[in-house]
Amino acid sequence: MICAVLFDLDGVLVDTNALHFLAWKELADHLGIPFTPEQGNRCRGISRMASLEIVLEQADRTYTQAEKEQFAAEKNRRYQSMLEDLTPGHTTPGAGSVLQELKRRGYRLALASGSKNAALILARTGLDRWLDAVADGTLITRSKPDPEVFLTAAGLLGVPPQQCAGVDDALAGIQAAKSAGMMTVAFGEAALHRAGEHNIQTLEELLPLFPFLEATP
Ligand code: G6P
Ligand code: MG
């Protein structure tokens, strides 16, 4: 029986994917490298350094590790300055009310995100109040599709992975939740690929999947 729901952040609870794209695009423009929306899409769900490799795909020279680290830091500065404008109004439609309703139904809720900016985003949007645990990029060494972040979230909740569902908008995220042995719910982009056991386009569609849990006597 499922008793915990683990949420990806970027592209599921908050539409930050567009901001990630803009920040990478600014960096690519600065370096004089073409960067397309298709490449931006492939950056979903994967780590900052893995995303940078996609951004540099069309470069006509190679870069040293030190240069790459400097580029990733530069992108993050641009991204964080965009996050300063984030408010509770920037959450995905239904995010707050669906999290609140799942809690009312007895589910434990956690974040399972590879972002190192998750705490900042949760605080600025007010989503942190609904979560019982937060597993993010600061706690893991292997990013999705590795199951580490989902397993870390389940561990923080003290719930066995088989009793967890993972909700993610990236193919890498659905693969990660699947490898963790969890029920998978693909949202948005990943749902278009029918990647999950359940595939949804709005967060409200989660509610029929998670009925009230019986109170334990
Ligand atoms: C999520 C996003 C990715 C991003 C990664 C790292 O997985 O979907 O696009 O690259 O987090 O985020 P960060 O905020 O630490 O750069
Ligand atoms: Mg995502």
XYZ file of C-alpha atoms and ligand atoms in Angstrom:
234
model
C 0.000 0.000 0.000
C 1.326 3.438 -0.965
C 1.596 5.799 2.004
C 4.138 8.394 0.842
C 4.388 10.591 -2.237
C 7.791 11.914 -3.326
C 7.830 14.950 -5.597
C 10.411 16.218 -8.029
C 10.638 20.027 -7.853
C 11.659 21.658 -11.161
C 8.832 21.196 -13.665
C 6.518 19.446 -11.194
C 5.845 21.736 -8.209
C 7.368 24.883 -9.739
C 7.890 25.757 -13.382
C 11.578 26.574 -13.090
C 12.536 24.660 -16.254
C 12.011 27.846 -18.284
C 14.355 29.725 -15.908
C 16.995 26.973 -16.143
C 16.750 27.265 -19.944
C 17.060 31.076 -19.906
C 20.077 30.979 -17.579
C 21.838 28.344 -19.727
C 20.922 30.296 -22.887
C 22.462 33.488 -21.440
C 25.664 31.570 -20.694
C 25.682 29.965 -24.172
C 25.117 33.363 -25.853
C 27.960 34.804 -23.778
C 30.236 31.981 -24.983
C 28.977 32.286 -28.579
C 27.626 28.706 -28.625
C 24.211 27.845 -30.147
C 21.740 26.345 -27.628
C 18.304 25.125 -28.708
C 15.050 24.448 -26.795
C 15.512 20.753 -27.699
C 18.862 20.769 -25.864
C 17.179 22.633 -22.984
C 14.596 19.865 -22.782
C 17.333 17.262 -22.430
C 18.640 19.162 -19.361
C 15.454 18.253 -17.426
C 16.107 16.229 -14.326
C 19.860 15.839 -14.747
C 22.621 17.504 -12.730
C 24.081 20.968 -13.304
C 27.376 19.588 -14.671
C 25.603 17.047 -16.912
C 23.438 19.908 -18.234
C 26.570 21.946 -18.970
C 27.904 19.120 -21.165
C 24.702 19.416 -23.252
C 25.134 23.220 -23.437
C 28.705 22.768 -24.720
C 27.754 20.152 -27.360
C 27.924 22.685 -30.213
C 31.100 24.448 -29.040
C 33.945 24.499 -31.531
C 36.616 24.043 -28.857
C 37.057 21.989 -25.697
C 37.158 23.449 -22.195
C 39.165 22.491 -19.116
C 37.483 21.183 -15.972
C 38.280 24.489 -14.231
C 36.591 26.447 -17.038
C 33.553 24.158 -16.860
C 33.237 24.683 -13.117
C 33.446 28.439 -13.668
C 30.687 28.227 -16.358
C 28.431 26.177 -14.068
C 28.933 28.725 -11.264
C 28.198 31.566 -13.688
C 24.968 29.873 -14.847
C 23.935 29.339 -11.247
C 24.486 33.046 -10.449
C 22.242 33.978 -13.364
C 19.639 31.373 -12.297
C 19.673 32.494 -8.646
C 19.140 36.118 -9.647
C 16.046 34.947 -11.592
C 14.859 33.017 -8.495
C 14.822 36.269 -6.509
C 11.538 37.119 -8.250
C 9.935 33.769 -7.330
C 6.725 34.004 -5.245
C 3.983 31.556 -4.101
C 2.200 32.582 -7.347
C 4.856 30.769 -9.396
C 3.913 27.266 -8.248
C 2.339 24.841 -10.737
C -1.482 25.200 -10.742
C -2.919 23.143 -7.884
C 0.448 22.440 -6.198
C -0.376 23.906 -2.772
C -3.940 22.598 -2.622
C -3.024 19.098 -3.860
C -0.170 18.758 -1.333
C -2.496 19.959 1.421
C -5.204 17.479 0.381
C -2.748 14.530 0.187
C -1.604 15.344 3.716
C -5.242 15.494 4.876
C -5.692 12.013 3.376
C -2.846 10.726 5.531
C 0.103 10.602 3.086
C 3.662 11.544 4.057
C 5.130 13.940 1.535
C 8.744 14.566 0.551
C 10.818 16.336 -2.032
C 13.160 14.270 -4.234
C 15.051 16.807 -6.345
C 18.585 16.937 -7.700
C 18.674 20.728 -7.347
C 21.039 22.415 -4.934
C 18.693 25.416 -5.026
C 15.698 23.452 -3.704
C 15.656 24.960 -0.186
C 15.634 28.472 -1.635
C 12.820 27.640 -4.080
C 10.703 25.899 -1.422
C 11.083 28.847 0.956
C 10.263 31.483 -1.664
C 7.159 29.622 -2.879
C 5.972 28.565 0.604
C 5.772 24.911 -0.517
C 8.064 23.849 2.340
C 5.155 23.906 4.811
C 3.548 20.802 3.239
C 6.659 18.604 3.106
C 7.695 16.151 5.829
C 11.196 15.723 4.381
C 13.436 17.283 1.741
C 16.003 15.257 -0.241
C 17.884 17.510 -2.643
C 21.125 17.930 -4.558
C 23.027 18.820 -1.378
C 22.393 15.320 0.064
C 23.295 13.095 -2.873
C 26.315 12.210 -4.983
C 24.592 10.496 -7.927
C 21.895 12.355 -9.851
C 18.827 10.909 -11.605
C 18.428 8.434 -13.318
C 20.257 6.951 -10.310
C 17.660 6.156 -7.609
C 19.728 7.784 -4.808
C 17.604 10.911 -4.319
C 14.323 8.939 -4.182
C 15.836 6.387 -1.788
C 17.194 9.241 0.368
C 13.736 10.848 0.526
C 12.124 7.530 1.499
C 14.823 7.016 4.141
C 14.217 10.466 5.621
C 10.504 9.640 5.876
C 11.239 6.167 7.259
C 8.944 4.598 4.628
C 10.029 1.522 2.573
C 10.523 2.383 -1.142
C 7.774 -0.078 -2.181
C 5.287 2.051 -0.226
C 6.328 5.265 -2.027
C 5.188 6.871 -5.263
C 7.530 9.152 -7.241
C 6.164 12.044 -9.315
C 8.529 13.455 -11.972
C 8.414 15.362 -15.271
C 11.728 13.993 -16.604
C 12.422 10.603 -18.181
C 15.559 10.440 -15.971
C 13.373 11.039 -12.913
C 10.846 8.337 -13.786
C 13.738 5.933 -14.420
C 15.166 6.864 -10.986
C 11.872 6.233 -9.159
C 11.393 2.954 -11.060
C 14.921 1.802 -10.134
C 14.134 2.694 -6.510
C 11.244 0.191 -6.689
C 8.554 2.872 -6.380
C 5.227 3.436 -8.083
C 5.797 6.024 -10.844
C 3.654 8.981 -11.847
C 4.877 10.846 -14.921
C 3.829 14.481 -15.166
C 3.883 16.807 -18.187
C 6.749 16.066 -20.593
C 7.450 12.541 -19.230
C 3.711 11.759 -19.391
C 3.705 12.627 -23.100
C 6.139 9.723 -23.479
C 3.844 7.506 -21.309
C 6.948 6.903 -19.159
C 5.128 6.316 -15.869
C 2.740 3.662 -14.576
C 0.384 6.632 -14.346
C 0.641 9.594 -16.697
C -0.927 12.934 -15.825
C -0.974 16.468 -17.194
C -2.376 18.307 -14.144
C -1.504 17.886 -10.464
C -5.224 17.521 -9.606
C -5.109 14.160 -11.455
C -3.026 12.871 -8.529
C -6.015 12.902 -6.193
C -7.909 9.903 -7.665
C -4.632 7.900 -7.471
C -4.272 8.460 -3.721
C -7.473 7.746 -1.779
C -7.808 8.365 1.965
C -5.549 6.093 4.024
C -7.262 4.173 6.798
C -6.316 5.558 10.195
C -4.190 2.957 12.036
C -5.895 1.864 15.269
C 16.793 19.500 -11.546
C 16.479 20.164 -12.873
C 17.714 20.205 -13.743
C 18.875 20.844 -12.992
C 19.144 20.102 -11.689
C 20.217 20.772 -10.850
O 17.001 18.144 -11.744
O 15.452 19.474 -13.560
O 17.421 20.946 -14.915
O 20.048 20.828 -13.784
O 17.946 20.072 -10.920
O 19.704 21.994 -10.369
P 20.551 23.150 -9.720
O 19.488 24.138 -9.252
O 21.312 22.547 -8.552
O 21.452 23.704 -10.753
Mg 11.873 17.976 -13.064
